[in-house]
PDB file of C-alpha atoms in Angstrom:
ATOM      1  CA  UNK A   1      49.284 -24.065 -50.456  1.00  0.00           C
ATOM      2  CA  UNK A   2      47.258 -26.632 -48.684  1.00  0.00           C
ATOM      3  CA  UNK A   3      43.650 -27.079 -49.688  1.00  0.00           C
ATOM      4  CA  UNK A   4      41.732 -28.346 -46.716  1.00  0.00           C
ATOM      5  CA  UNK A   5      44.450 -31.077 -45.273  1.00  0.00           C
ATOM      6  CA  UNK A   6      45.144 -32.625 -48.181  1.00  0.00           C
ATOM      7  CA  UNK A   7      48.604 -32.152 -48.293  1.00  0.00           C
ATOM      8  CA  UNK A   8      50.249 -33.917 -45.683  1.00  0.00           C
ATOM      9  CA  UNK A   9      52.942 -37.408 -44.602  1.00  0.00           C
ATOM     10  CA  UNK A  10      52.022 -39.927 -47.361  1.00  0.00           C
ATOM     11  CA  UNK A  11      51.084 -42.359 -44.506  1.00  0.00           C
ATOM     12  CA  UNK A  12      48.098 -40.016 -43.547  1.00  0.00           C
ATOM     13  CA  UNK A  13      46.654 -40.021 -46.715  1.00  0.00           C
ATOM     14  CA  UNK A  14      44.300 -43.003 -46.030  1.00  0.00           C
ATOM     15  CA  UNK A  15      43.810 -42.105 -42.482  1.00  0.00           C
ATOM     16  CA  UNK A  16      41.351 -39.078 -42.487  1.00  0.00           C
ATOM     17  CA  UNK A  17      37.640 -39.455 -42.248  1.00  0.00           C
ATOM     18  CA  UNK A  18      34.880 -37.326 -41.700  1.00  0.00           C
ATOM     19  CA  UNK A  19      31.356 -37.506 -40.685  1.00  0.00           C
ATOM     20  CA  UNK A  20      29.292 -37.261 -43.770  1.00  0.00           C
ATOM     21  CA  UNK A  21      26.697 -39.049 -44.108  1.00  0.00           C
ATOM     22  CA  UNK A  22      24.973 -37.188 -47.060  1.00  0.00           C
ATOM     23  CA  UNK A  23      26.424 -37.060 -50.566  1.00  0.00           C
ATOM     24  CA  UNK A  24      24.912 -35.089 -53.034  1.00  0.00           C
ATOM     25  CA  UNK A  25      23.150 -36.450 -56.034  1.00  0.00           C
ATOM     26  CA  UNK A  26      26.318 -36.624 -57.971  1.00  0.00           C
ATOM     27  CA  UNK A  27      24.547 -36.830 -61.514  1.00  0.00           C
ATOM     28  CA  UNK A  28      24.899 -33.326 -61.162  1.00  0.00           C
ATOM     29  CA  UNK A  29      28.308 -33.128 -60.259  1.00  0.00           C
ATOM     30  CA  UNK A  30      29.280 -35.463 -62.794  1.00  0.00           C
ATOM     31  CA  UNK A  31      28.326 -32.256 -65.489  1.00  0.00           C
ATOM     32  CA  UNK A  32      30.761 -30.270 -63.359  1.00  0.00           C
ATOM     33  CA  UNK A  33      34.540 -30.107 -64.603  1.00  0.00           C
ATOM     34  CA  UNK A  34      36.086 -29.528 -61.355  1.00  0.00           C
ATOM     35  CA  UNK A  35      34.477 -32.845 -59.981  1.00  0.00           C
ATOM     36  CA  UNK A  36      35.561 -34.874 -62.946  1.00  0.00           C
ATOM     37  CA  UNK A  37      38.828 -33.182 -62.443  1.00  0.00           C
ATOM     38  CA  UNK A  38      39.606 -33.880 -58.735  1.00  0.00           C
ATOM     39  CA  UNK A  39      38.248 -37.505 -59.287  1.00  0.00           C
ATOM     40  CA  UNK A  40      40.674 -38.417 -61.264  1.00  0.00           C
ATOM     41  CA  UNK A  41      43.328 -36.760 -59.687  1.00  0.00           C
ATOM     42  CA  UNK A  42      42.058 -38.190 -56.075  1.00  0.00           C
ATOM     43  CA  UNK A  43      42.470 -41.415 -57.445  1.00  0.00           C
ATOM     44  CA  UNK A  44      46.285 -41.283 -58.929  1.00  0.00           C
ATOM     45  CA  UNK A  45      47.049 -39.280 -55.242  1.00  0.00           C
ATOM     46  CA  UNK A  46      45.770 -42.709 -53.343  1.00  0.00           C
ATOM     47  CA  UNK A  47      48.291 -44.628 -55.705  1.00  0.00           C
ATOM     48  CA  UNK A  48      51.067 -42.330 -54.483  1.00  0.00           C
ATOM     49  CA  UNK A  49      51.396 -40.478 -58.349  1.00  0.00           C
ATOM     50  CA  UNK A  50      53.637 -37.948 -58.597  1.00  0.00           C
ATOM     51  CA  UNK A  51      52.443 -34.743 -59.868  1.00  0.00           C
ATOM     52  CA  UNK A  52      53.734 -32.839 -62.958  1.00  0.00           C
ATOM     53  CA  UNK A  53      50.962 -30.154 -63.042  1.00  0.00           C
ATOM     54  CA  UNK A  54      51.202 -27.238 -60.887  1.00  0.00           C
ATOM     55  CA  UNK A  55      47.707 -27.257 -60.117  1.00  0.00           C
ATOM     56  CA  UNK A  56      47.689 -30.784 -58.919  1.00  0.00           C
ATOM     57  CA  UNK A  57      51.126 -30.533 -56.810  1.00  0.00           C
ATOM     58  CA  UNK A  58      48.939 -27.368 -55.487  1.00  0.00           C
ATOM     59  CA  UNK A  59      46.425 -29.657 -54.174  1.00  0.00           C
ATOM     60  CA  UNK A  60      47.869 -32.963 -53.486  1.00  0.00           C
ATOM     61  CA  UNK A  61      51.245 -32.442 -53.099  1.00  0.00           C
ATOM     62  CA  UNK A  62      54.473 -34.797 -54.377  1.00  0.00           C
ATOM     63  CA  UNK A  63      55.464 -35.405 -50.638  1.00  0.00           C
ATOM     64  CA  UNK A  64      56.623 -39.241 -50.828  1.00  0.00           C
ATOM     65  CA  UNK A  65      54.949 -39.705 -53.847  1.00  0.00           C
ATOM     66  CA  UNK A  66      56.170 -42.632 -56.518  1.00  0.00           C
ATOM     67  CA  UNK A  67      55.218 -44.224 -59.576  1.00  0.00           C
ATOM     68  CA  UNK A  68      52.661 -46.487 -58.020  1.00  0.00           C
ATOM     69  CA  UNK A  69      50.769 -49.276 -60.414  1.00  0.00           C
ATOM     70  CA  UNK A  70      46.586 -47.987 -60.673  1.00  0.00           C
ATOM     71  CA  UNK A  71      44.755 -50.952 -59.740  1.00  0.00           C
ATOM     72  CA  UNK A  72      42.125 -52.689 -62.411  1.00  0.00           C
ATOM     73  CA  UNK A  73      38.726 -50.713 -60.866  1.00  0.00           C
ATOM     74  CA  UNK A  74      41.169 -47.359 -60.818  1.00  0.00           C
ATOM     75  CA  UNK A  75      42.125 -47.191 -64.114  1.00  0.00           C
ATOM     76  CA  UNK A  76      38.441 -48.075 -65.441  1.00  0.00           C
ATOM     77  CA  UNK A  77      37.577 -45.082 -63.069  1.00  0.00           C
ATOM     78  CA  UNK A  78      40.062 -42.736 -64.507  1.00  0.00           C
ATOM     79  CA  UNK A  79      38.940 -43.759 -68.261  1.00  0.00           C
ATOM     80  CA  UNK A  80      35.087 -43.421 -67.613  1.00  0.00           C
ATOM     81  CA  UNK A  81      35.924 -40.094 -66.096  1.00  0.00           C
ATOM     82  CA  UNK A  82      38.385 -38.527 -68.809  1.00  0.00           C
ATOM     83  CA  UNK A  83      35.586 -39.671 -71.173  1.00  0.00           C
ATOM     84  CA  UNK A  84      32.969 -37.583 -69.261  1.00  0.00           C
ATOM     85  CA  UNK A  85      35.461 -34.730 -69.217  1.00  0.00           C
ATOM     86  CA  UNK A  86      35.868 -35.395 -72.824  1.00  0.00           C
ATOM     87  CA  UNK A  87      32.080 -34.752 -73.337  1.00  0.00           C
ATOM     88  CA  UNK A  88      32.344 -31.639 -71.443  1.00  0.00           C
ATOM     89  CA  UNK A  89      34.843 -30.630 -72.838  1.00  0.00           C
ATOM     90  CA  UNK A  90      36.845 -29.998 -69.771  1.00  0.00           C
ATOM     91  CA  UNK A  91      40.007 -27.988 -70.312  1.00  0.00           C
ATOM     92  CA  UNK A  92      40.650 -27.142 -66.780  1.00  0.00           C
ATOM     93  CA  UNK A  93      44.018 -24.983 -66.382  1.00  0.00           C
ATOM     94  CA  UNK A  94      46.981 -26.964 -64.927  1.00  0.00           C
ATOM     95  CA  UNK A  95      48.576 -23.296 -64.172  1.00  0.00           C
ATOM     96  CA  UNK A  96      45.015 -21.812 -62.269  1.00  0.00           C
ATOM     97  CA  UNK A  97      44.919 -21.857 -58.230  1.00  0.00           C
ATOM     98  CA  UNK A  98      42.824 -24.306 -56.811  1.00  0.00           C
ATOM     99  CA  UNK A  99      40.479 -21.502 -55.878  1.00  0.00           C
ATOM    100  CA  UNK A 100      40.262 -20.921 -59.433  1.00  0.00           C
ATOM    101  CA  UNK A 101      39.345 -24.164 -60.475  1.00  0.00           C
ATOM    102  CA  UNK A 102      37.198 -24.637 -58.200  1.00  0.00           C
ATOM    103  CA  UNK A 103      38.670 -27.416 -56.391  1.00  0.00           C
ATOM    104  CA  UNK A 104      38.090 -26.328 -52.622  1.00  0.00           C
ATOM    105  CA  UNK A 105      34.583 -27.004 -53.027  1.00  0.00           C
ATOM    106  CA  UNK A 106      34.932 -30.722 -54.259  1.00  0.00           C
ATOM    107  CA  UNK A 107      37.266 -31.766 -51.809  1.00  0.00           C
ATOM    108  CA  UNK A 108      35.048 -30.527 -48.986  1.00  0.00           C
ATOM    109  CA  UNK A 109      32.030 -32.095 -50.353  1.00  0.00           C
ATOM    110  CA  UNK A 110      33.934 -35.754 -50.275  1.00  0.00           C
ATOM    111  CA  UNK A 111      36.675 -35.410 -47.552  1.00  0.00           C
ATOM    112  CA  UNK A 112      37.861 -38.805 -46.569  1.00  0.00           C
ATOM    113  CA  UNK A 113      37.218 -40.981 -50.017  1.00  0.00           C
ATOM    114  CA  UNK A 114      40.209 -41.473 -52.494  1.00  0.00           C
ATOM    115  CA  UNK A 115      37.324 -41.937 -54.955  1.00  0.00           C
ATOM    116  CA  UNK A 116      34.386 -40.171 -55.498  1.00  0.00           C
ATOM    117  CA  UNK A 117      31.261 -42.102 -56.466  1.00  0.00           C
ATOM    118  CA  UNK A 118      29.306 -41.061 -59.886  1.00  0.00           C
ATOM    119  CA  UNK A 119      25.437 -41.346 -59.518  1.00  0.00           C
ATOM    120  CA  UNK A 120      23.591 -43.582 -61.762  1.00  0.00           C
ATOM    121  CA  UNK A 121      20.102 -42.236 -61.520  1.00  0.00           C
ATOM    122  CA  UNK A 122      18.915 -45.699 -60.431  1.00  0.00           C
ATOM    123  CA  UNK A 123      18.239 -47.106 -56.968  1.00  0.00           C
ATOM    124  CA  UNK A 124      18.238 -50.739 -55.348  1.00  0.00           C
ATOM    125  CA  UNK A 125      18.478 -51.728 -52.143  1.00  0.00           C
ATOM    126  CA  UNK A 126      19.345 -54.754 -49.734  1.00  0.00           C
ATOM    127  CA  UNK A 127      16.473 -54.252 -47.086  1.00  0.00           C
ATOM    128  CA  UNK A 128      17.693 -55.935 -43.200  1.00  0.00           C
ATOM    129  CA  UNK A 129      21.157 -57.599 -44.925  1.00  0.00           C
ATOM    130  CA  UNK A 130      21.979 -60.659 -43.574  1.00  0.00           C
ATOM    131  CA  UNK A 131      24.925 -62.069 -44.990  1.00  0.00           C
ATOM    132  CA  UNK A 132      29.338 -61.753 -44.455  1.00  0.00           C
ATOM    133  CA  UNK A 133      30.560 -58.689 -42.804  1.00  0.00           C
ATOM    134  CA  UNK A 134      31.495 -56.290 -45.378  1.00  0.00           C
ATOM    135  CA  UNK A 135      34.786 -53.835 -45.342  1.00  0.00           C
ATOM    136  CA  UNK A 136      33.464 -50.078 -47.055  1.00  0.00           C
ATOM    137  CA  UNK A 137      36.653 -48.629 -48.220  1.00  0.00           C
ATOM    138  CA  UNK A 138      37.481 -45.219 -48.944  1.00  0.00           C
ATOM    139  CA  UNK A 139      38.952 -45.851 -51.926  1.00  0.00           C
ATOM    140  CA  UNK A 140      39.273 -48.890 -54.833  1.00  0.00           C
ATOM    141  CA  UNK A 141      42.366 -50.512 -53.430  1.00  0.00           C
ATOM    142  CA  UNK A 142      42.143 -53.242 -51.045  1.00  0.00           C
ATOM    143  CA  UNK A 143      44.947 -50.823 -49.027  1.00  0.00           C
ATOM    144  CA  UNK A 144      42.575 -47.964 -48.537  1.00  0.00           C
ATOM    145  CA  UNK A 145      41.486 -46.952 -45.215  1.00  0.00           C
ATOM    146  CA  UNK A 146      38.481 -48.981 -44.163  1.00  0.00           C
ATOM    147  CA  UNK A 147      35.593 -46.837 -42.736  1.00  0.00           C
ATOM    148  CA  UNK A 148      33.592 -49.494 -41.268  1.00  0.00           C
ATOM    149  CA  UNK A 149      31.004 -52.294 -42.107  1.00  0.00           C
ATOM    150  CA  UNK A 150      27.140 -52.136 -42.175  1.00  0.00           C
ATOM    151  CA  UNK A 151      26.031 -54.152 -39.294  1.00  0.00           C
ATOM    152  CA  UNK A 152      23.878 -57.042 -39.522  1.00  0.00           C
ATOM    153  CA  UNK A 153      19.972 -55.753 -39.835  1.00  0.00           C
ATOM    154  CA  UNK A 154      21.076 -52.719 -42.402  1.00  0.00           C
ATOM    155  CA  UNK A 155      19.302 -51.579 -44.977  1.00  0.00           C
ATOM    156  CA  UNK A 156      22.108 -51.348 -48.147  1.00  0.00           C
ATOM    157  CA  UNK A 157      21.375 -49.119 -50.818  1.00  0.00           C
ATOM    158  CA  UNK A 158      23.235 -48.857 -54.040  1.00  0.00           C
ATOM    159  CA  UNK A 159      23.004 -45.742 -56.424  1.00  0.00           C
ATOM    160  CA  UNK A 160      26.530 -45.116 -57.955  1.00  0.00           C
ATOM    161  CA  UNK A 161      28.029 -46.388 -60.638  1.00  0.00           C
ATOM    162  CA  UNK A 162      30.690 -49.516 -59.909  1.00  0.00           C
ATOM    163  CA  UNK A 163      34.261 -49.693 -60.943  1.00  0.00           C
ATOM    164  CA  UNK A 164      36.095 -52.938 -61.445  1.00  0.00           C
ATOM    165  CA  UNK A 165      34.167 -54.738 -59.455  1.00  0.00           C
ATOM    166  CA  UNK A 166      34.097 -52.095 -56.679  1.00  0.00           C
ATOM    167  CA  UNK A 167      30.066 -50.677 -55.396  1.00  0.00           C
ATOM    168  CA  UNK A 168      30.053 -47.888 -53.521  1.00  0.00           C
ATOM    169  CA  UNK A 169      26.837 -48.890 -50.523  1.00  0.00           C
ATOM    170  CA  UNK A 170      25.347 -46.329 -48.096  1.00  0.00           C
ATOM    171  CA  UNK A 171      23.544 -47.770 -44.899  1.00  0.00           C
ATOM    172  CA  UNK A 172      20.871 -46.789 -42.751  1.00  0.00           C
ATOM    173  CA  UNK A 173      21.737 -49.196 -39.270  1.00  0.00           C
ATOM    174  CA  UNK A 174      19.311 -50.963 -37.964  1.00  0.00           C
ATOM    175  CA  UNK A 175      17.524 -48.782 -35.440  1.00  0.00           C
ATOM    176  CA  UNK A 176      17.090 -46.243 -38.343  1.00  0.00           C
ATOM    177  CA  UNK A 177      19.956 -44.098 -37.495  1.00  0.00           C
ATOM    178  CA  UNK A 178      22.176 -42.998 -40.472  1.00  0.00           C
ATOM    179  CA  UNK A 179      25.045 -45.142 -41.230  1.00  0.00           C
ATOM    180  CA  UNK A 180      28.022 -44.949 -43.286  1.00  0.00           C
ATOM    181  CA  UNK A 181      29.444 -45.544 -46.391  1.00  0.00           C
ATOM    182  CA  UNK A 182      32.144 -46.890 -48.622  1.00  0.00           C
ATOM    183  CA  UNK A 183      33.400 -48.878 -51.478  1.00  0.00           C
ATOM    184  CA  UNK A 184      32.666 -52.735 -51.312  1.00  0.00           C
ATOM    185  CA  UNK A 185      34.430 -55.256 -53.315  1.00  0.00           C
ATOM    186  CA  UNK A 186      33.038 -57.884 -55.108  1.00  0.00           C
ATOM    187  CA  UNK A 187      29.362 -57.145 -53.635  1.00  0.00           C
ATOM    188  CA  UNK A 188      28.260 -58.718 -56.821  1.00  0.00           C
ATOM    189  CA  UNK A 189      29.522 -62.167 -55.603  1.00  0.00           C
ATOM    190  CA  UNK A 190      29.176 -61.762 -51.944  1.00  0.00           C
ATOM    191  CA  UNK A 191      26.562 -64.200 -50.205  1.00  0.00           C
ATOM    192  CA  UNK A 192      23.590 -62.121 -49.283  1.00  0.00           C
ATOM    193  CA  UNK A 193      19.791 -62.378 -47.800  1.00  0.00           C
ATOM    194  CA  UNK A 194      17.784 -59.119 -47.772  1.00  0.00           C
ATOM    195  CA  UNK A 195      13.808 -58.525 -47.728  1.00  0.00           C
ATOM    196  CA  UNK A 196      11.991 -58.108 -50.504  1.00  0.00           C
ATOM    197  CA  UNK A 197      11.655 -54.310 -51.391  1.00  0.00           C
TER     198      UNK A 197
END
C-alpha cells in the first residue's frame, strides 16, 4: 500500500513539495501518538533506514533503503520525540494499517518535510530581515531538498522547537503575501538585521 506518494524511487524522496503555507499549531499534535509516531519515522525514512515494522514498510517503504548514519539534529529529534511518546504513553501497533494508526492524516498535514516541526508555544520574529540568503530545508540534513529562501525585506518568524542547531522559520515576503517555510541551519549564528518588534 502507498499512503499518499510516499512510497516511491529513493531519489524522489527529497524531491516532493507542496503548497502549504499553514501548519497547524502543533502543540496539539505533539499530544497526538500518530504525529509523534510518523515524526520519527519521517526522519529515519530521509536517512534511507530500512524498515523492520510492517507498519512502517506500509508507509515508507524499504525501496533502496540502507543503514544510513542519523545526523547530530536527527537523532536529538528522534530522542525528544520517543520521550514525548514515552509521556503518552504511545504504544502504537507495528502490525495495524496505516489507516488504523492514523497515519494518512499526518502525512497529509506535512507533505514535503522529512521533519515535522514541534510548537513551542512561544513566538519571535525577525521583522524586514536583512542579512545572508538563507537555504529552508525540508528536512535536518544539509542533503534535504531545499524549498527556497526568504527574500530580503521578510518578516521571519520562529515558533518551533530547534534541533541540533536546526530552526524551523516561516515567512511572510515582503509585499505581505505568504511565504514559505523550512528548516535553517545555524540561524543562531547567522549575521542578521531585523526591526525592532
Amino acid at each position: 500500500m502507498c499512503v499518499n506518494g510516499w512510497r516511491g524511487k529513493p531519489s524522489m524522496r527529497l524531491t516532493f513539495i507542496a503548497a502549504v503555507f499553514a501548519i497547524l499549531p502543533v502543540d496539539a499534535w505533539a499530544q497526538n501518538c500518530a504525529t509523534l509516531w510518523t515524526a520519527r519515522n519521517m526522519v529515519y525514512y530521509a536517512a534511507g533506514h530500512c524498515f523492520n515494522s510492517a507498519l512502517a514498510r506500509d508507509v515508507f517503504s524499504n525501496e533502496g533503503c540502507s543503514s544510513a548514519e542519523l545526523t547530530a539534529a536527527e537523532r536529538e529529534m528522534i530522542a525528544w520525540v520517543r520521550a514525548r511518546e514515552a509521556a503518552l504513553g504511545c504504544a502504537i501497533n507495528p502490525n495495524s494499517t496505516a489507516s488504523e494508526a492514523g497515519i494518512p492524516t499526518v502525512i497529509d498535514r506535512y507533505r514535503g518535510l522529512t521533519a515535522i516541526p514541534f510548537e513551542t508555544g512561544q513566538l519571535s520574529q525577525c521583522r524586514n530581515y536583512r542579512g545572508p540568503e538563507l537555504a529552508a530545508h525540508t528536512g535536518l540534513r544539509r542533503s534535504s531538498h531545499v524549498i527556497g529562501s526568504p527574500p530580503q525585506g521578510a518578516n521571519l518568524y520562529f515558533r518551533y522547537r530547534d534541533f541540533g542547531g536546526w530552526v524551523f522559520v516561516q515567512w511572510d515576503n515582503p509585499d505581505g503575501t505568504n511565504g514559505l517555510f523550512g528548516w535553517v541551519e545555524d540561524f543562531a549564528n547567522t549575521p542578521r538585521v531585523c526591526d525592532p518588534s
